[in-house]
Amino acid sequence: MLLGCHVSMSGSAMLLGAAQEAVSYGANTLMIFTGAPQNTRRKPISQMKITAGHQFLKQHNINRIMGHAPYIINLGNTKSLEKYQFAINFLHAEIERCDALGIEAFSLHPGAHVGLGVDSALKAIAAGLDEVLAHTPKVLIALETMAGKGTEVGINFEQLAKIIDLTPHNDNLAITLDTCHLNDAGYDVKNNFDEVLNEFDRIIGLKRLAMIHLNDSQNIRGSHKDRHANIGFGTIGFTALNYICHHPQLVNIPKILETPYVTLQKNSKKAVAPYAAEINTLLTQKFNPNLMNQLSLL
């Protein structure tokens, strides 16, 4: 089973630091941003400690690295053609960084139509992606399933399939399934994940599944809000998420935790990562209902 988490590549240690953090949690895969998630400023590839990072990962038998695009990239917005072209150019450069870092799949929020309509956004996203994919990168661009807040698109399998169909160079176009987003979009992840997976296979195809973001949700099914919760402490629940984590059809698919840090009771300005505890819980399949409270007391 491939189970890891989202770790930081900030500071001077860059990929080496991210690798060390992931290993400290007991992860055997990981996901990184190439820089800050809320902006497009990026360090030169030469400063990313790539060789040292890969040496450390090899020592710990980790060879699957996932990536994530910054949240501010919106290929669905063509109100400003200058900003739209900037997003395409940035994505092209980001794929080059991912290739240098050894990232195999790069999760991308498809975008939002910002009032222009869903069909307009789907066509714009496909056209932008095609500009990048025409260069046949080694890295997969994995469109992420979205919760549907605001004017987001990619909120159902049909919309994602349409983007793929509208993209001529789509061989390296893949999908990220986010369990929180699926739940909030209306899919019955909690009670009938097999049917959700079968529907995905019918409409898009399991061969395009690159990774799973394994998150609980703070919201009821169909709320369209996108608020992640810790594993077993949300509306999806531990039983369903544990089932997904150990699903026989998903053995070779990296599962990435993006769950919230836990605020310390003694100091509300500090928080601790829950990943080591959550990874252990999923590996042992033993849920502790007091786990987050115990972490908050550290």
Coordinates of C-alpha atoms in Angstrom, one line a residue:
M1 CA 0.0 0.0 0.0
L2 CA 1.2 3.5 -0.9
L3 CA 0.4 5.9 1.8
G4 CA 1.9 9.3 2.4
C5 CA 1.1 12.9 3.0
H6 CA 1.5 16.5 1.8
V7 CA 4.9 17.8 3.1
S8 CA 6.6 21.2 2.8
M9 CA 9.5 21.9 0.4
S10 CA 10.1 25.3 2.0
G11 CA 13.4 26.6 3.5
S12 CA 16.9 25.8 2.3
A13 CA 16.5 22.0 2.6
M14 CA 13.9 21.9 -0.2
L15 CA 13.4 18.3 -1.5
L16 CA 15.7 16.9 1.1
G17 CA 13.7 18.5 3.9
A18 CA 10.4 17.3 2.4
A19 CA 11.8 13.7 2.1
Q20 CA 13.0 13.8 5.7
E21 CA 9.7 15.1 6.9
A22 CA 7.7 12.4 5.0
V23 CA 10.0 9.6 6.4
S24 CA 9.5 10.9 9.9
Y25 CA 5.8 10.3 9.6
G26 CA 6.3 6.7 8.3
A27 CA 5.2 7.6 4.8
N28 CA 6.3 5.6 1.8
T29 CA 5.2 8.2 -0.8
L30 CA 4.8 12.0 -0.6
M31 CA 3.3 15.1 -2.3
I32 CA 4.9 18.5 -2.5
F33 CA 4.4 22.0 -3.9
T34 CA 7.4 23.3 -5.8
G35 CA 7.0 26.5 -3.9
A36 CA 4.3 28.4 -1.9
P37 CA 0.8 27.3 -2.8
Q38 CA -0.6 30.8 -2.8
N39 CA 1.8 32.4 -5.3
T40 CA 3.9 31.6 -8.4
R41 CA 7.3 32.6 -7.1
R42 CA 9.7 29.7 -7.4
K43 CA 13.4 29.0 -6.6
P44 CA 15.7 27.9 -9.4
I45 CA 15.9 24.2 -9.9
S46 CA 19.5 24.3 -9.0
Q47 CA 18.6 25.3 -5.4
M48 CA 16.1 22.5 -4.8
K49 CA 18.5 19.9 -3.3
I50 CA 17.2 17.3 -5.8
T51 CA 20.2 15.0 -5.7
A52 CA 20.4 14.9 -1.9
G53 CA 16.6 14.5 -1.7
H54 CA 16.6 11.5 -4.0
Q55 CA 19.5 9.9 -2.3
F56 CA 17.6 10.1 1.0
L57 CA 14.4 8.8 -0.5
K58 CA 16.3 5.9 -2.1
Q59 CA 17.8 5.0 1.3
H60 CA 14.2 4.7 2.6
N61 CA 12.9 2.8 -0.4
I62 CA 10.6 5.6 -1.6
N63 CA 10.3 6.2 -5.3
R64 CA 6.9 7.7 -5.8
I65 CA 6.7 11.5 -5.6
M66 CA 3.5 13.4 -6.3
G67 CA 3.2 17.2 -6.9
H68 CA 0.5 19.8 -6.5
A69 CA -0.1 23.0 -8.5
P70 CA -0.6 26.3 -6.6
Y71 CA -4.2 27.1 -5.9
I72 CA -4.2 30.4 -7.8
I73 CA -3.8 28.9 -11.3
N74 CA -7.1 29.2 -13.1
L75 CA -7.2 27.9 -16.6
G76 CA -11.0 28.4 -16.7
N77 CA -10.9 32.2 -16.6
T78 CA -10.5 33.9 -20.0
K79 CA -11.7 37.3 -18.9
S80 CA -8.1 38.5 -19.1
L81 CA -6.2 36.8 -21.9
E82 CA -3.0 38.1 -20.4
K83 CA -3.7 36.3 -17.1
Y84 CA -4.9 33.2 -19.0
Q85 CA -1.7 33.0 -21.0
F86 CA 0.4 33.6 -17.8
A87 CA -1.3 30.6 -16.2
I88 CA -0.4 28.4 -19.3
N89 CA 3.2 29.6 -19.3
F90 CA 3.5 29.1 -15.5
L91 CA 2.0 25.6 -15.8
H92 CA 4.5 24.7 -18.6
A93 CA 7.4 25.9 -16.4
E94 CA 6.0 24.1 -13.4
I95 CA 5.9 20.8 -15.3
E96 CA 9.6 21.3 -16.1
R97 CA 10.3 21.7 -12.4
C98 CA 8.3 18.6 -11.6
D99 CA 10.2 16.6 -14.2
A100 CA 13.5 17.8 -12.7
L101 CA 12.3 16.9 -9.2
G102 CA 11.2 13.4 -10.3
I103 CA 7.5 14.0 -9.7
E104 CA 5.4 11.5 -11.6
A105 CA 2.0 13.2 -11.4
F106 CA 1.0 16.7 -10.7
S107 CA -2.4 17.4 -9.2
L108 CA -4.2 20.5 -10.7
H109 CA -7.4 22.1 -9.6
P110 CA -9.1 22.5 -13.1
G111 CA -10.3 26.0 -12.5
A112 CA -13.4 28.2 -12.1
H113 CA -15.6 29.8 -14.7
V114 CA -15.9 33.1 -12.8
G115 CA -19.3 33.9 -14.4
L116 CA -18.4 32.9 -18.0
G117 CA -20.3 29.6 -17.8
V118 CA -19.2 25.9 -17.3
D119 CA -18.9 25.1 -21.0
S120 CA -16.6 28.1 -21.6
A121 CA -14.4 27.1 -18.7
L122 CA -14.1 23.5 -19.8
K123 CA -13.1 24.6 -23.3
A124 CA -10.6 27.1 -22.0
I125 CA -9.0 24.5 -19.6
A126 CA -8.7 22.0 -22.4
A127 CA -7.1 24.5 -24.7
G128 CA -4.6 25.6 -22.0
L129 CA -3.7 22.1 -21.1
D130 CA -3.2 21.2 -24.7
E131 CA -0.6 23.9 -25.1
V132 CA 1.4 22.3 -22.3
L133 CA 0.7 18.7 -23.2
A134 CA 1.7 19.2 -26.8
H135 CA 5.3 19.2 -25.6
T136 CA 4.8 15.6 -24.4
P137 CA 6.0 16.0 -20.8
K138 CA 6.9 12.9 -18.8
V139 CA 4.9 14.2 -15.8
L140 CA 1.2 13.4 -15.7
I141 CA -1.2 16.4 -15.1
A142 CA -3.8 15.0 -12.8
L143 CA -7.0 17.0 -12.8
E144 CA -8.5 17.0 -9.3
T145 CA -12.1 16.3 -8.5
M146 CA -13.6 19.4 -7.0
A147 CA -16.2 20.1 -4.3
G148 CA -18.1 22.7 -6.4
K149 CA -17.7 25.8 -4.2
G150 CA -18.2 29.1 -6.0
T151 CA -17.9 28.6 -9.7
E152 CA -15.5 25.7 -9.7
V153 CA -15.6 23.2 -12.5
G154 CA -14.5 19.6 -12.5
I155 CA -17.1 18.9 -9.9
N156 CA -18.3 15.6 -11.5
F157 CA -16.8 12.9 -13.7
E158 CA -18.7 14.1 -16.7
Q159 CA -17.0 17.5 -16.6
L160 CA -13.6 16.0 -16.2
A161 CA -14.2 13.6 -19.0
K162 CA -15.2 16.5 -21.3
I163 CA -11.9 18.3 -20.5
I164 CA -10.0 15.1 -21.5
D165 CA -12.1 14.7 -24.6
L166 CA -11.5 18.3 -25.6
T167 CA -7.8 18.0 -25.2
P168 CA -6.2 16.5 -28.3
H169 CA -2.8 15.7 -26.6
N170 CA -4.4 13.9 -23.6
D171 CA -2.1 10.9 -23.2
N172 CA -0.5 12.5 -20.1
L173 CA -3.8 13.8 -18.7
A174 CA -4.8 12.0 -15.5
I175 CA -7.2 12.4 -12.5
T176 CA -6.7 12.9 -8.8
L177 CA -9.7 11.6 -6.7
D178 CA -10.1 13.7 -3.5
T179 CA -12.4 11.9 -1.1
C180 CA -13.5 15.1 0.7
H181 CA -14.2 16.9 -2.6
L182 CA -16.1 13.8 -3.9
N183 CA -18.2 13.8 -0.7
D184 CA -18.9 17.5 -0.8
A185 CA -19.7 17.3 -4.6
G186 CA -22.5 14.7 -3.8
Y187 CA -20.8 11.3 -4.4
D188 CA -21.6 8.7 -1.8
V189 CA -18.1 8.0 -0.6
K190 CA -19.2 6.9 2.8
N191 CA -21.8 4.3 2.0
N192 CA -21.0 3.1 -1.6
F193 CA -17.5 3.8 -2.6
D194 CA -17.4 0.8 -5.0
E195 CA -20.3 2.3 -7.0
V196 CA -18.4 5.7 -7.1
L197 CA -15.3 3.9 -8.3
N198 CA -17.3 1.9 -10.9
E199 CA -18.9 5.1 -12.2
F200 CA -15.5 6.7 -12.5
D201 CA -14.2 3.7 -14.4
R202 CA -17.2 3.9 -16.8
I203 CA -17.0 7.6 -17.5
I204 CA -13.2 8.2 -17.4
G205 CA -11.4 4.9 -16.8
L206 CA -9.3 3.6 -13.9
K207 CA -6.2 3.8 -16.2
R208 CA -6.3 7.6 -15.8
L209 CA -6.3 7.5 -12.0
A210 CA -3.0 8.9 -10.8
M211 CA -3.5 9.5 -7.1
I212 CA -6.0 9.7 -4.2
H213 CA -6.2 12.5 -1.8
L214 CA -7.4 10.7 1.3
N215 CA -9.3 13.3 3.5
D216 CA -12.3 13.2 5.7
S217 CA -14.8 16.1 5.4
Q218 CA -16.3 18.5 7.8
N219 CA -19.4 18.8 5.7
I220 CA -22.4 16.7 4.8
R221 CA -22.6 15.0 1.4
G222 CA -23.4 17.5 -1.4
S223 CA -22.6 20.6 0.6
H224 CA -20.1 22.0 -2.0
K225 CA -17.9 23.5 0.7
D226 CA -14.5 21.8 0.7
R227 CA -13.5 21.6 4.3
H228 CA -11.1 18.8 5.1
A229 CA -11.2 16.9 8.4
N230 CA -8.9 14.4 10.0
I231 CA -9.3 10.8 9.2
G232 CA -12.3 9.4 11.1
F233 CA -13.3 12.7 12.6
G234 CA -15.6 13.9 9.8
T235 CA -18.8 12.9 8.0
I236 CA -17.1 10.3 5.8
G237 CA -15.7 8.4 8.8
F238 CA -12.8 6.0 9.4
T239 CA -14.5 2.8 8.1
A240 CA -15.1 4.2 4.6
L241 CA -11.6 5.9 4.4
N242 CA -9.9 2.8 5.7
Y243 CA -11.7 0.7 3.1
I244 CA -10.6 3.1 0.3
C245 CA -7.0 3.0 1.6
H246 CA -6.9 -0.8 1.5
H247 CA -9.0 -1.2 -1.6
P248 CA -7.7 -4.1 -3.8
Q249 CA -8.2 -2.1 -7.0
L250 CA -6.1 0.8 -5.7
V251 CA -3.0 -1.0 -4.3
N252 CA -0.6 0.8 -6.7
I253 CA -2.3 4.2 -6.4
P254 CA -0.6 6.6 -4.0
K255 CA -2.9 7.8 -1.3
I256 CA -2.0 11.3 0.0
L257 CA -3.2 12.7 3.3
E258 CA -4.0 16.5 3.3
T259 CA -5.7 16.6 6.7
P260 CA -5.6 19.6 9.0
Y261 CA -2.9 20.2 11.5
V262 CA -4.1 19.8 15.2
T263 CA -4.0 23.0 17.3
L264 CA -2.4 22.6 20.7
Q265 CA -4.6 23.2 23.7
K266 CA -1.8 24.8 25.7
N267 CA -0.8 27.1 22.8
S268 CA -3.5 28.0 20.2
K269 CA -0.9 29.6 18.0
K270 CA 0.9 26.3 17.4
A271 CA -0.3 23.1 15.7
V272 CA 1.2 19.7 15.1
A273 CA 1.0 17.5 12.0
P274 CA -1.4 14.5 12.4
Y275 CA 0.3 12.4 9.7
A276 CA 2.3 10.0 11.7
A277 CA -0.7 9.1 13.9
E278 CA -3.0 8.9 10.9
I279 CA -0.7 6.8 8.8
N280 CA -0.2 4.4 11.8
T281 CA -4.0 4.3 12.3
L282 CA -4.6 3.3 8.6
L283 CA -1.7 0.8 8.6
T284 CA -3.0 -0.9 11.7
Q285 CA -6.6 -0.3 10.8
K286 CA -7.3 0.5 14.5
F287 CA -9.2 3.8 15.0
N288 CA -8.7 5.8 18.2
P289 CA -11.6 8.2 18.8
N290 CA -9.4 10.2 21.2
L291 CA -6.4 10.5 18.8
M292 CA -6.8 14.2 17.9
N293 CA -7.4 15.2 21.5
Q294 CA -4.2 13.3 22.5
L295 CA -2.3 15.2 19.7
S296 CA -3.6 18.5 20.9
L297 CA -2.1 17.8 24.3
L298 CA 1.5 17.3 23.1

